[in-house]
Amino acid sequence: MLELTFKGGKAYYGWVLALLATIGAGFALYLWQLDFGLGITGMSRDVSWGFYIANFTYLVGVAAGGVMVVLPYYLHDYKAYGRITVLGEFLAIAAIVMCLSFIIADLGQPMRALNVLLYPTPNSILFWDMIVLNGYLFLNLVIGWNVLEAERNGTKYQQWLKPFIYLSIPWAISIHTVTAYLYCGMPGRHFWLTAILAPRFLSSAFAAGPALLIVMCLFIRKFTNFDPGKEQIQTLAKTVAYAIVINVFFFLCEIFVAFYSNIPGHMDHIKYLFVGLHGHGVMVPWMWASMILMVLGIILTVNPATRRNESTLLVGCLVIILGTWIDKALGMIAGGFVPNPLHEVNEYVPTLPEIGIALGVYALGALVLTLFYKMAISVKEEVRA
Amino acid sequence: MESRRSFLKVAGVAALGLGTTPALKAVAASGEAGGGAPQPQVKKGAKALTAKQWAMVIDTRKLQTAADVEPLIEACNKIHNVPHFNNKNHEIKWIWETEFKHAFPDKSNSFLNESVEHRPFPVLCNHCENPPCVRACPTKATFKRESDGIVLMDFHRCIGCRFCMVACPYGARSFNFRDPKPFIKEMNRKFPHRMKGVVEKCNFCAERLAVGEMPACVEASQGAIAFGDLYDPHSPVRELLKENFTIRRKQVLGTEPSVYYIV
Amino acid sequence: MNDKNKIIAGLIVFLALFTFPVWYNLGKAAPAPEVILTEKAKEAKVCVMPTEYMRANHMQLLDHWRHEVVRNAKRVFVNADGKEYTMSLSNTCLDCHSNKADFCDKCHDYASVSPYCYECHIDNPKGE
């Protein structure tokens, strides 16, 4: 099926070349980082994780979000999703590729990364994160590829795939749970020290992942001969609507606990994010923007009229993608690290090279997604022709 | 902890790593009488100081001004080749001074007695009995040494993921955001420095204890800091704990810090 | 199967590129460097382990040393003859072999290995 990725028009090749150029530029910046050290980023002694891990966290969510089409189709036999499950699986593959790249970009000594395998340490959550992420990548590759190939050959997928498909459902939950555990098991980091961090991550993932999938479906319908289907998009939109409402609800639960209990350690991080602390407030406009975007997303996806209208639905999905990105990527990192354990405020802003490397990783993900989607859509066009 | 270690004890020095067989043969050939030949061994130095859990009591009453604290920070930095960066983001700190409200953010009152409010508090790695950083490390590059409870760094193994910095509730860890070498004022040629991309922190002067010396800050403190075995009832540390009311940083987190403060 | 010529041409190009380093360097092999000992090392006659062992396995020995020192708090090495040494690259090995450029680097360069020991460990502890 790989040969399908070579057959495309000018726009397709132009896009692929543009992505390759961005990847190249990002990689050049990465080589600089490799030579100089992580000092070219905005990270510091106090904010020791930054833009890379922030985006990593968000993209684990996007990867897990793919399960929102896999689960109804395989567990509930919701036939309509048969057309688009592979899109969910391939989106997950691209997202995991980006996650792993962001982890590598974040390491101070990347050439020693395999020490994680050489000295396996089950008490470290990072050890488990490595297992679940690579496992999820493997599962989606095997499942997505074989199911698509079966569709191309006009047969049903192999029987032995079934257990892998069923396994991939809890596995999707596990990748984001483990990623939340990276944060919420840290004593003395009160912003993260909350039992609903994993549920929060999942709810935001199940909003952002399917929202991105809807955007992709609308794009595919417009520019290819394959229509992912109106019903499919509408069902996904309902998933997005529920998930984003739950996400905001969970957030309000956090606000209640922090401010009704009036415990300074819990309030200070939230204060820093939304009103600033000791005169530092670089995150304030971002966080309010995030809240406004998510509320707007709720209005547009919950209200039946705007949900059924695909133009307003598209806007709803885009604001949800952006709103949850600010909330979970930027806010989660900045809020957790500021103020620091000694209650000093040292803010974090990513540097341009850092953003450049991140763009390179996003371009890599976009390339993976483009090639896989090209393959999937070519097969679907072929089958329907 | 590591099967590799016990294997080493049996097979001796030559058995390490991939070159096991040829290496073993080489050693056997060099022995005078084959099987009965003495095997190379490793051991602690004769003067090495030992403890079940090293601990520190800092009598902050004896460290009233910055001039009292700076010499001990300076002694540590010099001995351990701790670099000095002007860029605050890249700072490396093993032991440093801060105010009471930062050292003990959960114990700070709005109205403190003046002496405590303005006193410089030396803070460093607490060498916790339940260290969260050790729990977080994915490669065991940071570990709690079983023999004496020091929380150490294996710089050769650290991959620079900085999970330990996230886990430490005391901000005791620093990351080498760039090559530290040009920023070391005066190189101590007896002690290694670090490379970019690894995390470092106070090591309770493990290298000095190994040759029978007290930690550098303890020595420079002119009696303000006591050091000893927490589980030896006659150690200087226990004597002080018996006679004085002490506090530790963020006790509520259950990490069991080994650094005690007399206020 | 009418792509036969293209495939063969492709294979030839691939093989040519793949084997390029071999034939490019043909006949250019540098002579193996001679180990140069300092006066102190010559006087001592024996290293911490027999010369044959050291030549083949010094890297394993150093790896073992660092493991014992860093992780197990054991800093003294007792060799088969009962002689004791402090396990330290800078302070023991380089005490005798103070000519790092001649003793270490030449061979490492020849073997094309670049150990990064000296990114942290002092390569001339005596400051010469």
PDB file of C-alpha atoms in Angstrom, chain B residues 12-196:
ATOM      1  CA  GLY B  12      35.606 -10.780  40.162  1.00  0.00           C
ATOM      2  CA  VAL B  13      36.569  -7.767  38.193  1.00  0.00           C
ATOM      3  CA  ALA B  14      37.091  -9.469  34.863  1.00  0.00           C
ATOM      4  CA  ALA B  15      33.554 -10.696  34.520  1.00  0.00           C
ATOM      5  CA  LEU B  16      31.987  -7.359  33.775  1.00  0.00           C
ATOM      6  CA  GLY B  17      30.191  -6.561  30.576  1.00  0.00           C
ATOM      7  CA  LEU B  18      30.299  -8.255  27.238  1.00  0.00           C
ATOM      8  CA  GLY B  19      33.930  -9.318  27.240  1.00  0.00           C
ATOM      9  CA  THR B  20      33.328 -11.803  30.017  1.00  0.00           C
ATOM     10  CA  THR B  21      34.895 -14.942  28.628  1.00  0.00           C
ATOM     11  CA  PRO B  22      38.154 -13.613  27.202  1.00  0.00           C
ATOM     12  CA  ALA B  23      38.580 -11.375  30.213  1.00  0.00           C
ATOM     13  CA  LEU B  24      38.142 -14.257  32.626  1.00  0.00           C
ATOM     14  CA  LYS B  25      40.638 -16.327  30.724  1.00  0.00           C
ATOM     15  CA  ALA B  26      43.108 -13.497  30.787  1.00  0.00           C
ATOM     16  CA  VAL B  27      42.881 -13.265  34.551  1.00  0.00           C
ATOM     17  CA  ALA B  28      43.082 -17.012  35.026  1.00  0.00           C
ATOM     18  CA  ALA B  29      46.177 -17.137  32.820  1.00  0.00           C
ATOM     19  CA  SER B  30      47.826 -14.424  34.865  1.00  0.00           C
ATOM     20  CA  GLY B  31      47.247 -16.229  38.182  1.00  0.00           C
ATOM     21  CA  GLU B  32      50.120 -18.371  39.368  1.00  0.00           C
ATOM     22  CA  ALA B  33      48.216 -21.538  40.207  1.00  0.00           C
ATOM     23  CA  GLY B  34      45.026 -21.419  38.157  1.00  0.00           C
ATOM     24  CA  GLY B  35      41.888 -22.067  40.170  1.00  0.00           C
ATOM     25  CA  GLY B  36      43.311 -21.160  43.576  1.00  0.00           C
ATOM     26  CA  ALA B  37      44.773 -17.854  42.453  1.00  0.00           C
ATOM     27  CA  PRO B  38      43.618 -14.810  44.440  1.00  0.00           C
ATOM     28  CA  GLN B  39      40.976 -12.763  42.720  1.00  0.00           C
ATOM     29  CA  PRO B  40      41.041  -8.976  42.580  1.00  0.00           C
ATOM     30  CA  GLN B  41      38.722  -7.336  45.080  1.00  0.00           C
ATOM     31  CA  VAL B  42      37.222  -3.990  45.886  1.00  0.00           C
ATOM     32  CA  LYS B  43      36.685  -2.570  49.361  1.00  0.00           C
ATOM     33  CA  LYS B  44      36.105   0.562  51.361  1.00  0.00           C
ATOM     34  CA  GLY B  45      39.126   2.609  52.343  1.00  0.00           C
ATOM     35  CA  ALA B  46      40.492   2.063  55.852  1.00  0.00           C
ATOM     36  CA  LYS B  47      39.609   5.587  56.966  1.00  0.00           C
ATOM     37  CA  ALA B  48      36.118   5.632  55.435  1.00  0.00           C
ATOM     38  CA  LEU B  49      33.390   6.940  57.717  1.00  0.00           C
ATOM     39  CA  THR B  50      30.213   4.883  57.786  1.00  0.00           C
ATOM     40  CA  ALA B  51      26.665   5.319  59.042  1.00  0.00           C
ATOM     41  CA  LYS B  52      23.245   3.816  58.635  1.00  0.00           C
ATOM     42  CA  GLN B  53      21.790   7.167  57.581  1.00  0.00           C
ATOM     43  CA  TRP B  54      23.928  10.263  57.462  1.00  0.00           C
ATOM     44  CA  ALA B  55      22.125  13.308  58.835  1.00  0.00           C
ATOM     45  CA  MET B  56      22.812  16.957  59.446  1.00  0.00           C
ATOM     46  CA  VAL B  57      21.714  19.410  62.118  1.00  0.00           C
ATOM     47  CA  ILE B  58      22.086  23.063  61.166  1.00  0.00           C
ATOM     48  CA  ASP B  59      22.105  25.433  64.136  1.00  0.00           C
ATOM     49  CA  THR B  60      20.875  28.544  62.373  1.00  0.00           C
ATOM     50  CA  ARG B  61      21.352  30.572  65.564  1.00  0.00           C
ATOM     51  CA  LYS B  62      25.057  30.383  64.870  1.00  0.00           C
ATOM     52  CA  LEU B  63      24.644  31.538  61.270  1.00  0.00           C
ATOM     53  CA  GLN B  64      23.187  35.010  61.749  1.00  0.00           C
ATOM     54  CA  THR B  65      24.489  36.854  58.708  1.00  0.00           C
ATOM     55  CA  ALA B  66      25.316  36.187  55.079  1.00  0.00           C
ATOM     56  CA  ALA B  67      28.982  36.437  56.062  1.00  0.00           C
ATOM     57  CA  ASP B  68      28.490  33.392  58.306  1.00  0.00           C
ATOM     58  CA  VAL B  69      26.881  31.304  55.553  1.00  0.00           C
ATOM     59  CA  GLU B  70      28.854  32.296  52.494  1.00  0.00           C
ATOM     60  CA  PRO B  71      32.136  30.600  53.476  1.00  0.00           C
ATOM     61  CA  LEU B  72      30.452  27.221  53.693  1.00  0.00           C
ATOM     62  CA  ILE B  73      28.733  27.681  50.354  1.00  0.00           C
ATOM     63  CA  GLU B  74      32.025  28.806  48.880  1.00  0.00           C
ATOM     64  CA  ALA B  75      33.819  25.754  50.321  1.00  0.00           C
ATOM     65  CA  CYS B  76      31.283  23.423  48.713  1.00  0.00           C
ATOM     66  CA  ASN B  77      31.334  25.161  45.330  1.00  0.00           C
ATOM     67  CA  LYS B  78      35.100  25.127  45.212  1.00  0.00           C
ATOM     68  CA  ILE B  79      35.559  21.505  46.160  1.00  0.00           C
ATOM     69  CA  HIS B  80      32.870  20.212  43.842  1.00  0.00           C
ATOM     70  CA  ASN B  81      33.607  22.426  40.852  1.00  0.00           C
ATOM     71  CA  VAL B  82      30.148  23.989  40.988  1.00  0.00           C
ATOM     72  CA  PRO B  83      29.980  26.502  38.121  1.00  0.00           C
ATOM     73  CA  HIS B  84      28.749  30.056  38.450  1.00  0.00           C
ATOM     74  CA  PHE B  85      26.315  31.288  35.812  1.00  0.00           C
ATOM     75  CA  ASN B  86      25.093  34.845  35.498  1.00  0.00           C
ATOM     76  CA  ASN B  87      22.009  33.609  33.651  1.00  0.00           C
ATOM     77  CA  LYS B  88      19.609  32.694  36.454  1.00  0.00           C
ATOM     78  CA  ASN B  89      17.942  30.023  34.294  1.00  0.00           C
ATOM     79  CA  HIS B  90      21.137  28.001  34.139  1.00  0.00           C
ATOM     80  CA  GLU B  91      22.105  28.234  37.821  1.00  0.00           C
ATOM     81  CA  ILE B  92      23.675  25.221  39.510  1.00  0.00           C
ATOM     82  CA  LYS B  93      23.211  25.097  43.272  1.00  0.00           C
ATOM     83  CA  TRP B  94      24.334  22.455  45.735  1.00  0.00           C
ATOM     84  CA  ILE B  95      23.948  24.444  48.917  1.00  0.00           C
ATOM     85  CA  TRP B  96      22.640  27.991  48.919  1.00  0.00           C
ATOM     86  CA  GLU B  97      21.085  30.514  51.256  1.00  0.00           C
ATOM     87  CA  THR B  98      17.511  31.654  51.311  1.00  0.00           C
ATOM     88  CA  GLU B  99      15.056  33.302  53.668  1.00  0.00           C
ATOM     89  CA  PHE B 100      13.027  31.435  56.246  1.00  0.00           C
ATOM     90  CA  LYS B 101       9.805  32.015  54.312  1.00  0.00           C
ATOM     91  CA  HIS B 102      11.309  30.287  51.268  1.00  0.00           C
ATOM     92  CA  ALA B 103      13.024  27.482  53.144  1.00  0.00           C
ATOM     93  CA  PHE B 104       9.854  26.803  55.130  1.00  0.00           C
ATOM     94  CA  PRO B 105       6.981  28.189  53.037  1.00  0.00           C
ATOM     95  CA  ASP B 106       4.443  26.191  55.064  1.00  0.00           C
ATOM     96  CA  LYS B 107       5.785  27.362  58.433  1.00  0.00           C
ATOM     97  CA  SER B 108       6.103  31.057  57.733  1.00  0.00           C
ATOM     98  CA  ASN B 109       4.075  33.491  59.822  1.00  0.00           C
ATOM     99  CA  SER B 110       3.117  36.982  58.770  1.00  0.00           C
ATOM    100  CA  PHE B 111       4.802  38.263  61.899  1.00  0.00           C
ATOM    101  CA  LEU B 112       8.068  36.464  62.532  1.00  0.00           C
ATOM    102  CA  ASN B 113      10.664  37.381  65.102  1.00  0.00           C
ATOM    103  CA  GLU B 114      13.140  39.669  63.434  1.00  0.00           C
ATOM    104  CA  SER B 115      16.186  37.520  63.879  1.00  0.00           C
ATOM    105  CA  VAL B 116      14.592  34.575  62.078  1.00  0.00           C
ATOM    106  CA  GLU B 117      13.044  36.769  59.408  1.00  0.00           C
ATOM    107  CA  HIS B 118      16.417  38.138  58.315  1.00  0.00           C
ATOM    108  CA  ARG B 119      18.574  35.125  59.033  1.00  0.00           C
ATOM    109  CA  PRO B 120      20.089  33.383  55.983  1.00  0.00           C
ATOM    110  CA  PHE B 121      18.993  29.754  55.894  1.00  0.00           C
ATOM    111  CA  PRO B 122      21.334  27.319  54.170  1.00  0.00           C
ATOM    112  CA  VAL B 123      19.338  24.837  52.095  1.00  0.00           C
ATOM    113  CA  LEU B 124      20.570  21.768  50.271  1.00  0.00           C
ATOM    114  CA  CYS B 125      19.519  18.266  49.290  1.00  0.00           C
ATOM    115  CA  ASN B 126      17.780  16.684  52.264  1.00  0.00           C
ATOM    116  CA  HIS B 127      18.948  13.151  51.506  1.00  0.00           C
ATOM    117  CA  CYS B 128      15.436  12.025  52.336  1.00  0.00           C
ATOM    118  CA  GLU B 129      14.718   8.621  53.752  1.00  0.00           C
ATOM    119  CA  ASN B 130      11.864   8.328  51.233  1.00  0.00           C
ATOM    120  CA  PRO B 131      13.265  10.292  48.333  1.00  0.00           C
ATOM    121  CA  PRO B 132      10.660  11.106  45.647  1.00  0.00           C
ATOM    122  CA  CYS B 133      13.445  11.839  43.148  1.00  0.00           C
ATOM    123  CA  VAL B 134      14.688   8.251  43.395  1.00  0.00           C
ATOM    124  CA  ARG B 135      11.160   7.021  42.810  1.00  0.00           C
ATOM    125  CA  ALA B 136      10.909   9.127  39.672  1.00  0.00           C
ATOM    126  CA  CYS B 137      14.248   8.367  38.004  1.00  0.00           C
ATOM    127  CA  PRO B 138      13.730   6.000  35.030  1.00  0.00           C
ATOM    128  CA  THR B 139      17.303   4.661  34.981  1.00  0.00           C
ATOM    129  CA  LYS B 140      18.322   4.486  38.664  1.00  0.00           C
ATOM    130  CA  ALA B 141      20.823   7.226  37.832  1.00  0.00           C
ATOM    131  CA  THR B 142      19.786   8.804  41.094  1.00  0.00           C
ATOM    132  CA  PHE B 143      19.621   6.322  43.913  1.00  0.00           C
ATOM    133  CA  LYS B 144      19.627   6.033  47.661  1.00  0.00           C
ATOM    134  CA  ARG B 145      22.849   4.363  48.686  1.00  0.00           C
ATOM    135  CA  GLU B 146      21.895   1.439  50.845  1.00  0.00           C
ATOM    136  CA  SER B 147      25.086   1.506  52.872  1.00  0.00           C
ATOM    137  CA  ASP B 148      24.667   5.003  54.321  1.00  0.00           C
ATOM    138  CA  GLY B 149      21.438   6.552  53.024  1.00  0.00           C
ATOM    139  CA  ILE B 150      23.022   9.240  50.866  1.00  0.00           C
ATOM    140  CA  VAL B 151      20.951  10.141  47.805  1.00  0.00           C
ATOM    141  CA  LEU B 152      23.479  10.136  44.992  1.00  0.00           C
ATOM    142  CA  MET B 153      23.748  10.854  41.303  1.00  0.00           C
ATOM    143  CA  ASP B 154      25.383   8.543  38.790  1.00  0.00           C
ATOM    144  CA  PHE B 155      26.304  11.148  36.190  1.00  0.00           C
ATOM    145  CA  HIS B 156      27.391   8.444  33.774  1.00  0.00           C
ATOM    146  CA  ARG B 157      23.886   7.074  33.614  1.00  0.00           C
ATOM    147  CA  CYS B 158      21.682  10.175  33.790  1.00  0.00           C
ATOM    148  CA  ILE B 159      19.740  10.736  30.555  1.00  0.00           C
ATOM    149  CA  GLY B 160      18.766  14.278  31.504  1.00  0.00           C
ATOM    150  CA  CYS B 161      14.985  13.792  31.580  1.00  0.00           C
ATOM    151  CA  ARG B 162      14.738  16.059  34.667  1.00  0.00           C
ATOM    152  CA  PHE B 163      11.930  14.001  36.188  1.00  0.00           C
ATOM    153  CA  CYS B 164      13.867  14.078  39.481  1.00  0.00           C
ATOM    154  CA  MET B 165      13.793  17.877  39.459  1.00  0.00           C
ATOM    155  CA  VAL B 166      10.038  17.742  39.083  1.00  0.00           C
ATOM    156  CA  ALA B 167       9.794  15.225  41.902  1.00  0.00           C
ATOM    157  CA  CYS B 168      11.991  17.046  44.422  1.00  0.00           C
ATOM    158  CA  PRO B 169       9.814  19.160  46.722  1.00  0.00           C
ATOM    159  CA  TYR B 170      12.838  21.174  47.889  1.00  0.00           C
ATOM    160  CA  GLY B 171      14.178  22.511  44.593  1.00  0.00           C
ATOM    161  CA  ALA B 172      17.488  20.898  45.463  1.00  0.00           C
ATOM    162  CA  ARG B 173      18.405  19.740  41.984  1.00  0.00           C
ATOM    163  CA  SER B 174      20.045  21.577  39.119  1.00  0.00           C
ATOM    164  CA  PHE B 175      20.387  20.719  35.470  1.00  0.00           C
ATOM    165  CA  ASN B 176      23.390  21.436  33.281  1.00  0.00           C
ATOM    166  CA  PHE B 177      21.690  23.464  30.582  1.00  0.00           C
ATOM    167  CA  ARG B 178      25.078  23.970  28.936  1.00  0.00           C
ATOM    168  CA  ASP B 179      28.706  22.896  29.305  1.00  0.00           C
ATOM    169  CA  PRO B 180      29.655  24.049  32.802  1.00  0.00           C
ATOM    170  CA  LYS B 181      33.425  23.930  32.290  1.00  0.00           C
ATOM    171  CA  PRO B 182      33.976  27.561  31.187  1.00  0.00           C
ATOM    172  CA  PHE B 183      32.005  28.749  34.210  1.00  0.00           C
ATOM    173  CA  ILE B 184      34.080  27.026  36.870  1.00  0.00           C
ATOM    174  CA  LYS B 185      36.247  29.728  38.374  1.00  0.00           C
ATOM    175  CA  GLU B 186      38.983  27.553  39.778  1.00  0.00           C
ATOM    176  CA  MET B 187      39.105  23.859  38.926  1.00  0.00           C
ATOM    177  CA  ASN B 188      39.629  21.446  41.795  1.00  0.00           C
ATOM    178  CA  ARG B 189      41.804  18.906  40.043  1.00  0.00           C
ATOM    179  CA  LYS B 190      41.002  16.159  42.520  1.00  0.00           C
ATOM    180  CA  PHE B 191      37.281  16.106  41.733  1.00  0.00           C
ATOM    181  CA  PRO B 192      35.465  15.710  38.421  1.00  0.00           C
ATOM    182  CA  HIS B 193      33.096  18.313  37.071  1.00  0.00           C
ATOM    183  CA  ARG B 194      29.917  17.568  35.115  1.00  0.00           C
ATOM    184  CA  MET B 195      28.952  17.647  31.457  1.00  0.00           C
ATOM    185  CA  LYS B 196      25.979  19.311  29.781  1.00  0.00           C
TER     186      LYS B 196
END
